[in-house]
């Protein structure tokens, strides 16, 4: 069914009485899978059977369909601020008691008919944990030191190890400078942009002795080091012990999933897939990565030439030379492809093999949000309780083009100045409707904190919180009872929005026009079996479009141009600036 308006919906109802009754029944009482979910934050070692049972029963009573567990520190401000008086310090993350309570939560969710999932990483952000315990397993970034010299003579200089910067992204408190540095090459760039590999004229201490040709030369010592990115705010017992895994290294991403899925299979056994149905990858908040131990070989495989002689143009964006920008295009493209192949696609493969679905927020990083959203089982965006917040249009655009009909969002995230227990459903409704209009059809409430109190502790309202972040949902919220009507409204809306597909007539490459187009990543477009039927461009997902458009750029990859030519010959309508060059070096 296509949701093009009430007239079409009405005509379908008249034509199909059985479908009409099913639709009416589903609207009156939406099944559990159509109801909002919650992000269920377990704050440090503060879980117990009674609190788990009470919280899950409260979720069902409120009208939710499920929850995703996050294991966080006992208190969150900017990042981890652990309490000094937690009740049960012995039951920290992955302790025997932790596994027992997690298994109990899965059993209770199954008893209540709720869907339960788990964030793959302690804390939030992306892929990591205490099993990423050394810098060589962490995210790698290029670093450099350089010096300007005059040529036409023997040059003898020393380039010390580059300055290794500390991690400065979210959760940067307590992050140390990396201890390990690895050389890649010594390179000399002349005034004409010509780059020479002079690694053979340097020793391990950085001493360079080289017969430099005439002219001025910038000599670079380029290497890589760990960014020191960490998941945050992690449970109290592993603060400072968990790192983010290298996202570009397939072996290490597999190692991460071995350490996530192996213990889950061992400890939860038959609860996987029923009591525990999904794993989540949260929004990308761990900074950039632009190198790995296999990056050079991967680059040559993907682009057909060696990137090392061009690395000065990657580490110094102000360095100019003929073709430098075309190399930078290739460099960024390889990074994006490796994120997709070795991180997002592999993550989905591993989670699916384990019998679960992958919910993923693949945005804010050096990769294609469109491609990442297309590869997720349940692609997700987010929105906040501020008027300038909006759903990233790349998420629904990429998800729709790939045929995803369930598109989620981390819902009602709040800044400290907005989330002060002053929100109510009337305030929240406008943000939900804005997200629905943007293509979202399942909300994941941010946030519902597990309450460690028992039923006799109602005097502690509104209860334990996730510090100062997020809208505070839960059974101790003062408007818990009247909010049931609000959640019934959200469930009914989600039920209707999940019955069909949003009609979009425009397909863009890589980047959608906000709100009016779908999008497909260049690599997916080249690999997909795209056809033209009755003048419409048809993707393998079955989605079809009247027009395909391209960004306002006069560059285009030759292979894209070739494929477009074939589609135009078959009757496709394409709108683009006439290309005059390729953006890359290949």
Coordinates of C-alpha atoms in Angstrom, one line a residue:
X1 CA 0.0 0.0 0.0
X2 CA 1.3 3.5 -0.8
X3 CA 0.6 6.2 1.6
X4 CA -0.2 9.0 -0.9
X5 CA -3.1 10.5 1.1
X6 CA -6.4 9.8 2.7
X7 CA -8.3 9.5 -0.6
X8 CA -6.1 6.5 -1.7
X9 CA -6.3 5.0 1.7
X10 CA -10.1 5.4 1.7
X11 CA -10.4 3.8 -1.8
X12 CA -8.4 0.8 -0.6
X13 CA -10.6 0.3 2.4
X14 CA -13.8 0.4 0.3
X15 CA -12.3 -2.1 -2.2
X16 CA -11.1 -4.5 0.4
X17 CA -13.5 -5.1 3.4
X18 CA -11.2 -7.7 5.0
X19 CA -8.2 -5.5 4.9
X20 CA -10.3 -2.6 6.1
X21 CA -11.3 -4.5 9.2
X22 CA -7.7 -5.6 9.9
X23 CA -6.5 -2.1 9.6
X24 CA -9.2 -0.8 11.9
X25 CA -8.4 -3.5 14.5
X26 CA -4.7 -2.8 14.3
X27 CA -5.4 0.9 14.7
X28 CA -7.6 0.5 17.7
X29 CA -5.1 -1.9 19.5
X30 CA -1.7 -1.8 17.8
X31 CA 0.2 -5.1 18.3
X32 CA 3.3 -4.9 20.5
X33 CA 5.8 -4.6 17.6
X34 CA 4.2 -1.3 16.5
X35 CA 4.6 0.4 19.8
X36 CA 7.4 2.7 20.9
X37 CA 10.5 1.2 22.4
X38 CA 12.7 2.6 25.2
X39 CA 16.4 2.8 25.7
X40 CA 16.7 1.1 29.1
X41 CA 19.8 2.4 30.9
X42 CA 21.3 0.2 33.6
X43 CA 23.3 2.7 35.7
X44 CA 26.4 1.0 37.1
X45 CA 26.1 -2.0 39.5
X46 CA 22.5 -1.1 40.6
X47 CA 20.4 -3.9 39.1
X48 CA 18.2 -6.4 41.0
X49 CA 15.5 -8.8 40.1
X50 CA 12.7 -6.8 41.7
X51 CA 13.7 -3.6 39.8
X52 CA 14.0 -5.4 36.5
X53 CA 10.5 -7.0 36.9
X54 CA 8.9 -3.8 38.0
X55 CA 10.4 -1.7 35.2
X56 CA 9.4 -4.2 32.4
X57 CA 5.9 -4.5 33.8
X58 CA 5.7 -0.7 33.9
X59 CA 6.8 -0.5 30.3
X60 CA 4.1 -2.8 29.2
X61 CA 1.5 -1.0 31.3
X62 CA 2.6 2.3 29.7
X63 CA 2.1 1.0 26.2
X64 CA 5.7 0.2 25.1
X65 CA 6.7 -2.7 22.9
X66 CA 10.2 -3.3 24.0
X67 CA 13.5 -1.9 25.2
X68 CA 17.2 -1.8 24.5
X69 CA 19.6 -2.2 27.5
X70 CA 22.5 0.2 27.8
X71 CA 25.2 -0.6 30.5
X72 CA 26.4 2.8 31.7
X73 CA 28.2 4.3 34.7
X74 CA 26.3 4.9 37.9
X75 CA 26.1 8.6 37.1
X76 CA 26.4 10.6 33.8
X77 CA 27.2 14.2 33.4
X78 CA 29.5 15.1 30.5
X79 CA 30.6 11.5 30.6
X80 CA 31.3 9.0 33.4
X81 CA 31.0 10.3 37.0
X82 CA 30.7 7.1 39.1
X83 CA 28.9 7.3 42.5
X84 CA 31.0 6.5 45.6
X85 CA 28.1 4.8 47.4
X86 CA 26.6 2.3 45.0
X87 CA 24.6 -0.4 46.7
X88 CA 26.0 -3.6 45.0
X89 CA 29.6 -2.9 43.8
X90 CA 30.3 -6.6 43.4
X91 CA 27.9 -7.0 40.5
X92 CA 29.7 -4.8 37.9
X93 CA 29.6 -5.2 34.2
X94 CA 29.9 -8.9 33.1
X95 CA 30.2 -10.1 36.7
X96 CA 28.4 -13.4 37.5
X97 CA 25.5 -11.4 39.0
X98 CA 25.3 -9.2 35.8
X99 CA 24.8 -12.3 33.6
X100 CA 22.2 -13.6 36.0
X101 CA 20.2 -10.4 35.9
X102 CA 20.5 -10.0 32.2
X103 CA 19.2 -13.6 31.7
X104 CA 16.3 -12.8 34.1
X105 CA 15.5 -9.6 32.1
X106 CA 15.3 -11.6 28.9
X107 CA 13.0 -14.2 30.5
X108 CA 10.8 -11.5 31.9
X109 CA 10.6 -9.7 28.6
X110 CA 9.5 -12.9 26.9
X111 CA 6.9 -13.5 29.6
X112 CA 5.4 -10.1 29.0
X113 CA 5.6 -10.2 25.3
X114 CA 8.2 -7.4 25.1
X115 CA 11.0 -7.2 22.6
X116 CA 14.4 -6.8 24.3
X117 CA 17.8 -5.8 22.9
X118 CA 21.3 -4.8 24.0
X119 CA 23.7 -2.1 23.0
X120 CA 26.8 -4.0 21.7
X121 CA 29.2 -1.8 23.6
X122 CA 29.3 -0.8 27.3
X123 CA 28.6 2.9 27.5
X124 CA 27.5 4.5 24.2
X125 CA 29.1 5.2 20.9
X126 CA 30.1 2.5 18.5
X127 CA 32.1 -0.7 18.7
X128 CA 34.4 -1.4 21.6
X129 CA 34.8 -2.7 25.1
X130 CA 37.4 -3.9 27.7
X131 CA 38.5 -6.6 25.3
X132 CA 40.0 -3.9 23.1
X133 CA 42.8 -3.6 25.6
X134 CA 45.8 -2.4 23.6
X135 CA 46.6 0.5 21.3
X136 CA 47.2 -1.8 18.3
X137 CA 43.6 -2.9 18.4
X138 CA 42.3 0.7 18.6
X139 CA 41.4 3.3 16.0
X140 CA 44.4 4.6 14.1
X141 CA 45.1 8.0 12.7
X142 CA 47.9 9.5 10.6
X143 CA 50.3 11.9 12.3
X144 CA 53.2 13.9 10.8
X145 CA 56.2 16.0 11.5
X146 CA 57.7 18.1 8.7
X147 CA 60.6 20.5 7.9
X148 CA 61.4 22.9 5.0
X149 CA 64.8 22.5 3.5
X150 CA 66.7 24.0 0.5
X151 CA 67.8 21.5 -2.2
X152 CA 70.8 21.3 -4.5
X153 CA 72.9 19.8 -1.7
X154 CA 73.2 17.0 0.7
X155 CA 70.5 17.5 3.4
X156 CA 71.1 16.1 6.8
X157 CA 68.3 16.7 9.4
X158 CA 66.5 14.9 12.1
X159 CA 62.7 14.6 12.3
X160 CA 61.6 13.6 15.7
X161 CA 58.5 11.4 16.3
X162 CA 55.4 13.4 15.5
X163 CA 53.4 14.9 18.3
X164 CA 50.8 12.4 19.3
X165 CA 47.6 14.3 20.2
X166 CA 45.3 13.2 23.0
X167 CA 41.7 12.2 22.2
X168 CA 39.4 15.2 22.3
X169 CA 36.0 13.9 21.1
X170 CA 33.0 13.1 23.3
X171 CA 33.9 11.4 26.6
X172 CA 37.5 12.8 26.5
X173 CA 37.9 13.1 30.2
X174 CA 40.8 11.0 31.5
X175 CA 42.1 10.1 28.0
X176 CA 45.8 9.8 27.8
X177 CA 48.2 10.5 25.0
X178 CA 49.1 7.3 23.0
X179 CA 52.3 5.5 23.9
X180 CA 52.9 3.8 20.6
X181 CA 53.9 5.3 17.3
X182 CA 54.6 3.5 14.0
X183 CA 56.4 5.0 11.0
X184 CA 54.9 4.7 7.5
X185 CA 57.3 6.7 5.3
X186 CA 59.6 9.7 4.9
X187 CA 58.5 11.8 1.9
X188 CA 59.8 15.0 0.2
X189 CA 57.4 17.4 -1.6
X190 CA 58.9 19.9 -4.0
X191 CA 57.6 23.3 -5.0
X192 CA 56.0 21.8 -8.1
X193 CA 54.1 19.3 -6.0
X194 CA 56.2 16.4 -7.0
X195 CA 56.5 13.9 -4.1
X196 CA 59.5 11.6 -3.6
X197 CA 59.7 8.6 -1.2
X198 CA 63.0 9.1 0.7
X199 CA 62.3 6.4 3.4
X200 CA 65.5 4.6 2.3
X201 CA 67.5 7.7 3.3
X202 CA 66.2 7.8 6.9
X203 CA 66.9 5.7 10.0
X204 CA 64.5 4.6 12.8
X205 CA 65.5 7.6 14.9
X206 CA 64.4 10.0 12.2
X207 CA 67.8 11.0 10.9
X208 CA 67.5 11.9 7.2
X209 CA 70.6 12.1 4.9
X210 CA 69.6 12.8 1.3
X211 CA 71.0 14.4 -1.8
X212 CA 68.1 16.8 -2.4
X213 CA 67.5 18.1 -6.0
X214 CA 67.4 21.9 -6.6
X215 CA 64.5 23.8 -5.1
X216 CA 62.7 24.0 -1.9
X217 CA 61.5 20.7 -0.3
X218 CA 59.2 19.9 2.6
X219 CA 60.3 16.7 4.2
X220 CA 57.6 14.7 6.0
X221 CA 57.9 12.0 8.6
X222 CA 54.5 10.3 8.5
X223 CA 53.2 7.5 10.7
X224 CA 50.2 6.4 12.6
X225 CA 49.1 6.1 16.2
X226 CA 46.0 5.2 18.2
X227 CA 43.4 7.9 18.5
X228 CA 42.7 6.6 22.1
X229 CA 39.0 6.8 21.4
X230 CA 37.0 5.0 24.1
X231 CA 33.3 4.0 24.6
X232 CA 31.8 6.2 27.3
X233 CA 30.3 6.5 29.9
X234 CA 31.2 2.9 30.7
X235 CA 30.1 1.0 33.9
X236 CA 32.1 1.8 37.0
X237 CA 34.2 -1.4 37.1
X238 CA 35.7 -0.9 33.6
X239 CA 36.3 2.9 33.5
X240 CA 39.6 3.4 31.7
X241 CA 39.8 -0.2 30.6
X242 CA 37.7 -0.1 27.3
X243 CA 38.7 1.2 23.9
X244 CA 37.0 1.6 20.6
X245 CA 38.1 -1.0 18.0
X246 CA 39.7 -0.2 14.7
X247 CA 36.8 0.3 12.3
X248 CA 38.8 -0.2 9.1
X249 CA 40.4 -3.6 10.1
X250 CA 38.2 -6.6 9.3
X251 CA 40.0 -9.0 11.6
X252 CA 39.7 -6.6 14.5
X253 CA 36.0 -5.9 14.0
X254 CA 35.5 -9.7 13.9
X255 CA 37.5 -9.9 17.1
X256 CA 35.2 -7.4 18.7
X257 CA 32.1 -9.3 17.7
X258 CA 33.6 -12.6 18.9
X259 CA 33.9 -10.9 22.3
X260 CA 30.3 -9.6 22.2
X261 CA 28.5 -12.6 20.7
X262 CA 30.5 -15.4 22.3
X263 CA 29.6 -14.6 25.9
X264 CA 26.0 -13.9 25.0
X265 CA 25.7 -17.3 23.4
X266 CA 27.4 -19.0 26.3
X267 CA 25.4 -17.2 29.0
X268 CA 21.9 -16.6 27.4
X269 CA 21.8 -19.7 25.1
X270 CA 18.1 -20.2 24.1
X271 CA 17.1 -16.7 25.0
X272 CA 18.9 -15.3 22.0
X273 CA 16.4 -14.5 19.2
X274 CA 13.4 -14.6 21.5
X275 CA 14.1 -13.0 24.8
X276 CA 17.0 -11.0 23.2
X277 CA 16.1 -10.1 19.6
X278 CA 18.4 -7.3 18.6
X279 CA 21.7 -5.6 19.1
X280 CA 22.3 -1.9 18.7
X281 CA 25.1 0.3 17.4
X282 CA 24.6 3.8 18.8
X283 CA 25.4 7.1 17.0
X284 CA 29.0 7.4 15.9
X285 CA 30.8 9.6 18.6
X286 CA 34.4 8.2 18.5
X287 CA 36.1 10.6 16.1
X288 CA 37.9 10.0 12.8
X289 CA 40.0 7.1 11.7
X290 CA 42.1 7.2 8.5
X291 CA 44.6 4.4 8.8
X292 CA 44.9 0.7 9.6
X293 CA 47.5 -2.1 9.3
X294 CA 45.9 -3.2 6.0
X295 CA 45.0 0.3 4.7
X296 CA 47.8 0.5 2.1
X297 CA 46.9 -2.9 0.6
X298 CA 43.2 -2.1 0.7
X299 CA 43.7 1.2 -1.0
X300 CA 45.7 -0.4 -3.8
X301 CA 42.9 -3.0 -4.2
X302 CA 40.2 -0.4 -4.5
X303 CA 41.9 2.4 -6.4
X304 CA 44.7 0.7 -8.3
X305 CA 47.7 2.8 -7.1
X306 CA 49.8 3.2 -4.0
X307 CA 48.6 5.9 -1.6
X308 CA 51.9 6.3 0.3
X309 CA 53.6 8.8 -2.1
X310 CA 50.5 11.0 -1.8
X311 CA 50.1 11.0 2.0
X312 CA 51.5 14.5 2.6
X313 CA 48.3 15.7 0.8
X314 CA 46.2 13.7 3.3
X315 CA 47.9 15.0 6.4
X316 CA 48.2 18.6 5.3
X317 CA 44.9 19.9 3.8
X318 CA 46.6 23.2 2.9
X319 CA 49.3 21.5 0.7
X320 CA 48.5 22.1 -2.9
X321 CA 49.6 20.3 -6.1
X322 CA 48.2 19.2 -9.4
X323 CA 45.8 16.3 -8.8
X324 CA 46.0 16.6 -4.9
X325 CA 42.3 17.1 -4.6
X326 CA 41.6 14.1 -6.7
X327 CA 43.8 12.0 -4.4
X328 CA 42.0 13.4 -1.4
X329 CA 38.7 12.3 -3.0
X330 CA 40.1 8.8 -3.4
X331 CA 41.5 8.8 0.1
X332 CA 38.2 9.7 1.7
X333 CA 36.3 7.3 -0.6
X334 CA 38.5 4.4 0.5
X335 CA 38.0 5.2 4.2
X336 CA 34.2 5.3 3.6
X337 CA 34.3 2.0 1.7
X338 CA 36.3 0.3 4.4
X339 CA 33.9 1.5 7.1
X340 CA 31.1 0.1 5.1
X341 CA 32.7 -3.2 4.2
X342 CA 34.7 -4.0 7.4
X343 CA 32.4 -2.4 10.0
X344 CA 28.7 -1.9 9.0
X345 CA 28.2 -4.8 6.6
X346 CA 30.3 -7.1 8.7
X347 CA 28.5 -6.1 11.9
X348 CA 25.1 -6.9 10.3
X349 CA 26.4 -10.2 9.0
X350 CA 27.7 -11.3 12.4
X351 CA 24.6 -10.2 14.3
X352 CA 22.3 -11.9 11.8
X353 CA 24.3 -15.1 12.0
X354 CA 23.8 -15.1 15.7
X355 CA 20.0 -15.0 15.2
X356 CA 19.4 -11.3 16.0
X357 CA 18.7 -8.1 14.1
X358 CA 21.0 -5.1 13.9
X359 CA 19.7 -1.7 14.8
X360 CA 22.2 0.9 13.7
X361 CA 22.8 4.7 13.8
X362 CA 25.3 5.0 11.0
X363 CA 25.9 8.7 11.0
X364 CA 28.3 11.5 12.1
X365 CA 31.4 9.8 10.9
X366 CA 33.8 9.6 7.9
X367 CA 31.6 7.3 6.0
X368 CA 28.4 7.2 3.9
X369 CA 25.3 7.6 6.1
X370 CA 23.2 6.6 3.1
X371 CA 25.1 3.3 2.6
X372 CA 25.2 2.6 6.3
X373 CA 21.5 3.1 6.7
X374 CA 20.8 0.9 3.7
X375 CA 22.7 -2.0 5.2
X376 CA 21.1 -2.0 8.6
X377 CA 18.2 -4.3 9.6
X378 CA 16.6 -1.4 11.4
X379 CA 18.3 1.9 10.3
X380 CA 18.0 4.6 12.9
X381 CA 18.4 8.3 13.3
X382 CA 17.8 10.6 16.3
X383 CA 16.1 13.8 17.3
X384 CA 16.3 16.0 20.3
X385 CA 13.9 18.2 22.3
X386 CA 15.1 21.4 20.8
X387 CA 13.5 23.4 18.0
X388 CA 16.7 23.2 15.8
X389 CA 16.9 19.4 16.0
X390 CA 15.9 17.3 13.1
X391 CA 16.2 13.8 11.7
X392 CA 19.2 13.4 9.5
X393 CA 17.6 13.1 6.0
X394 CA 20.3 10.7 4.8
X395 CA 19.0 8.0 7.1
X396 CA 15.4 7.6 5.8
X397 CA 16.5 8.4 2.3
X398 CA 19.1 5.6 2.2
X399 CA 16.8 3.2 4.1
X400 CA 13.8 3.7 1.8
X401 CA 15.9 3.2 -1.4
X402 CA 17.1 -0.1 0.1
X403 CA 13.5 -1.2 0.7
X404 CA 13.6 -0.8 4.5
X405 CA 10.1 -0.2 5.7
X406 CA 11.0 0.1 9.4
X407 CA 13.0 3.2 10.2
X408 CA 13.7 4.1 13.8
X409 CA 14.9 7.1 15.8
X410 CA 16.4 7.7 19.2
X411 CA 13.6 9.9 20.4
X412 CA 13.4 12.9 22.7
X413 CA 17.1 13.1 23.5
X414 CA 17.6 16.2 25.6
X415 CA 20.3 18.7 26.5
X416 CA 20.6 19.5 30.3
X417 CA 19.0 22.9 29.8
X418 CA 16.0 21.2 28.1
X419 CA 15.6 18.0 30.3
X420 CA 14.8 19.3 33.7
X421 CA 11.6 17.3 34.4
X422 CA 9.7 20.2 32.8
X423 CA 8.7 18.2 29.7
X424 CA 5.3 16.7 29.3
X425 CA 3.5 14.8 26.4
X426 CA 2.1 18.0 25.0
X427 CA 5.6 19.4 24.7
X428 CA 7.0 16.2 23.3
X429 CA 4.3 15.6 20.7
X430 CA 5.5 18.2 18.2
X431 CA 9.0 16.6 18.0
X432 CA 7.4 13.2 17.4
X433 CA 5.3 14.5 14.6
X434 CA 8.2 16.3 13.0
X435 CA 10.1 12.9 13.0
X436 CA 7.2 11.0 11.6
X437 CA 6.9 13.6 8.8
X438 CA 10.6 13.1 8.1
X439 CA 10.2 9.3 7.5
X440 CA 10.6 7.8 11.0
X441 CA 8.1 5.1 12.0
X442 CA 9.4 3.7 15.2
X443 CA 10.5 5.7 18.3
X444 CA 13.1 4.6 20.8
X445 CA 12.6 6.7 23.9
X446 CA 15.7 8.4 25.3
X447 CA 15.6 7.5 28.1
X448 CA 14.1 5.1 30.7
X449 CA 16.4 4.4 33.6
X450 CA 16.2 1.1 35.5
X451 CA 15.0 2.0 39.0
X452 CA 16.8 0.1 41.8
X453 CA 14.1 1.0 44.4
X454 CA 11.4 -1.4 45.5
X455 CA 7.6 -0.7 45.5
X456 CA 7.9 0.8 49.0
X457 CA 10.2 3.6 47.7
X458 CA 7.7 5.8 45.8
X459 CA 8.8 8.7 48.1
X460 CA 11.9 8.8 45.9
X461 CA 10.0 10.1 42.8
X462 CA 11.0 10.8 40.2
X463 CA 13.8 8.3 40.9
X464 CA 17.2 7.5 39.5
X465 CA 18.2 9.3 36.3
X466 CA 20.8 9.1 33.6
X467 CA 22.3 12.3 34.9
X468 CA 21.3 15.4 33.0
X469 CA 20.7 13.9 29.6
X470 CA 17.5 12.9 27.9
X471 CA 13.8 13.1 28.6
X472 CA 13.1 11.2 31.8
X473 CA 10.6 8.5 31.1
X474 CA 9.7 5.7 33.7
X475 CA 7.2 4.6 36.2
X476 CA 8.2 7.3 38.7
X477 CA 7.6 10.1 36.3
X478 CA 4.8 12.3 37.7
X479 CA 2.7 12.0 34.5
X480 CA 3.2 8.2 34.1
X481 CA -0.5 7.4 34.3
X482 CA -2.0 10.1 32.0
X483 CA 0.9 9.6 29.4
X484 CA -0.7 6.2 28.5
X485 CA -2.9 8.1 26.1
X486 CA 0.1 9.7 24.5
X487 CA 1.8 6.4 24.0
X488 CA -1.4 5.0 22.5
X489 CA -1.4 7.8 20.0
X490 CA 2.3 7.2 19.1
X491 CA 1.5 3.4 18.7
X492 CA -1.4 4.1 16.4
X493 CA 0.6 6.5 14.3
X494 CA 3.5 4.0 14.0
X495 CA 1.1 1.3 13.1
X496 CA -0.4 3.3 10.2
X497 CA 3.1 4.5 9.0
X498 CA 4.4 0.9 8.9
X499 CA 1.6 -0.4 6.7
X500 CA 3.1 0.9 3.4
X501 CA 5.9 2.9 1.9
X502 CA 6.5 6.6 1.6
X503 CA 6.1 7.7 -2.0
X504 CA 9.1 9.5 -3.3
X505 CA 9.6 10.2 -7.1
X506 CA 13.3 11.4 -7.0
X507 CA 16.5 9.4 -6.5
X508 CA 19.7 11.2 -5.7
X509 CA 23.3 9.8 -5.7
X510 CA 25.1 9.9 -2.3
X511 CA 23.2 12.9 -0.8
X512 CA 19.4 13.4 -0.8
X513 CA 17.6 16.7 -1.2
X514 CA 16.1 17.2 2.3
X515 CA 12.7 15.7 2.5
X516 CA 11.9 15.2 -1.2
X517 CA 14.2 12.4 -2.4
X518 CA 15.6 9.0 -1.7
X519 CA 19.4 8.3 -2.1
X520 CA 21.7 5.6 -3.0
X521 CA 25.5 5.5 -2.4
X522 CA 27.7 5.5 -5.4
X523 CA 29.2 2.1 -4.7
X524 CA 25.8 0.6 -4.2
X525 CA 24.5 2.2 -7.4
X526 CA 27.4 0.7 -9.4
X527 CA 26.9 -2.8 -7.9
X528 CA 23.1 -2.8 -8.1
X529 CA 21.1 -4.3 -10.9
X530 CA 19.3 -1.0 -11.8
X531 CA 16.7 -1.2 -14.6
X532 CA 14.2 1.1 -16.3
X533 CA 10.5 0.1 -16.7
X534 CA 8.0 2.4 -18.4
X535 CA 10.4 5.3 -17.9
X536 CA 10.9 4.7 -14.2
X537 CA 14.3 3.8 -12.6
X538 CA 13.8 0.6 -10.6
X539 CA 16.2 -0.5 -7.8
X540 CA 16.6 -4.1 -6.7
X541 CA 14.5 -3.2 -3.6
X542 CA 11.5 -2.6 -5.9
X543 CA 11.5 1.1 -5.3
X544 CA 11.1 3.1 -8.5
X545 CA 11.7 6.7 -9.4
X546 CA 10.6 9.1 -12.2
X547 CA 13.9 11.1 -12.0
X548 CA 17.5 10.5 -10.9
X549 CA 19.4 13.6 -9.9
X550 CA 23.1 14.3 -9.0
X551 CA 24.8 16.8 -6.8
X552 CA 25.7 20.2 -8.2
X553 CA 29.2 19.2 -9.4
X554 CA 30.9 19.0 -12.7
X555 CA 32.8 15.9 -11.8
X556 CA 31.6 12.3 -12.2
X557 CA 33.3 8.9 -12.0
X558 CA 33.7 7.4 -15.5
X559 CA 32.0 4.2 -14.4
X560 CA 29.0 6.1 -13.1
X561 CA 28.8 8.0 -16.4
X562 CA 28.8 4.7 -18.3
X563 CA 26.0 3.2 -16.2
X564 CA 23.9 6.4 -16.6
X565 CA 24.3 6.3 -20.3
X566 CA 22.9 2.8 -20.4
X567 CA 19.9 3.9 -18.2
X568 CA 19.2 6.9 -20.4
X569 CA 19.2 4.6 -23.5
X570 CA 16.5 2.6 -21.7
X571 CA 14.4 5.6 -21.2
X572 CA 15.5 7.0 -17.8
X573 CA 15.3 10.7 -17.0
X574 CA 18.5 12.0 -15.4
X575 CA 19.2 15.5 -14.2
X576 CA 22.8 16.5 -13.7
X577 CA 25.4 19.2 -14.4
X578 CA 27.4 18.1 -17.4
X579 CA 30.6 16.4 -16.1
X580 CA 34.0 17.5 -17.4
X581 CA 36.3 15.4 -15.1
X582 CA 36.6 12.5 -12.7
X583 CA 36.8 13.4 -9.0
X584 CA 39.4 10.8 -8.4
X585 CA 42.8 9.7 -9.8
X586 CA 41.7 6.3 -11.1

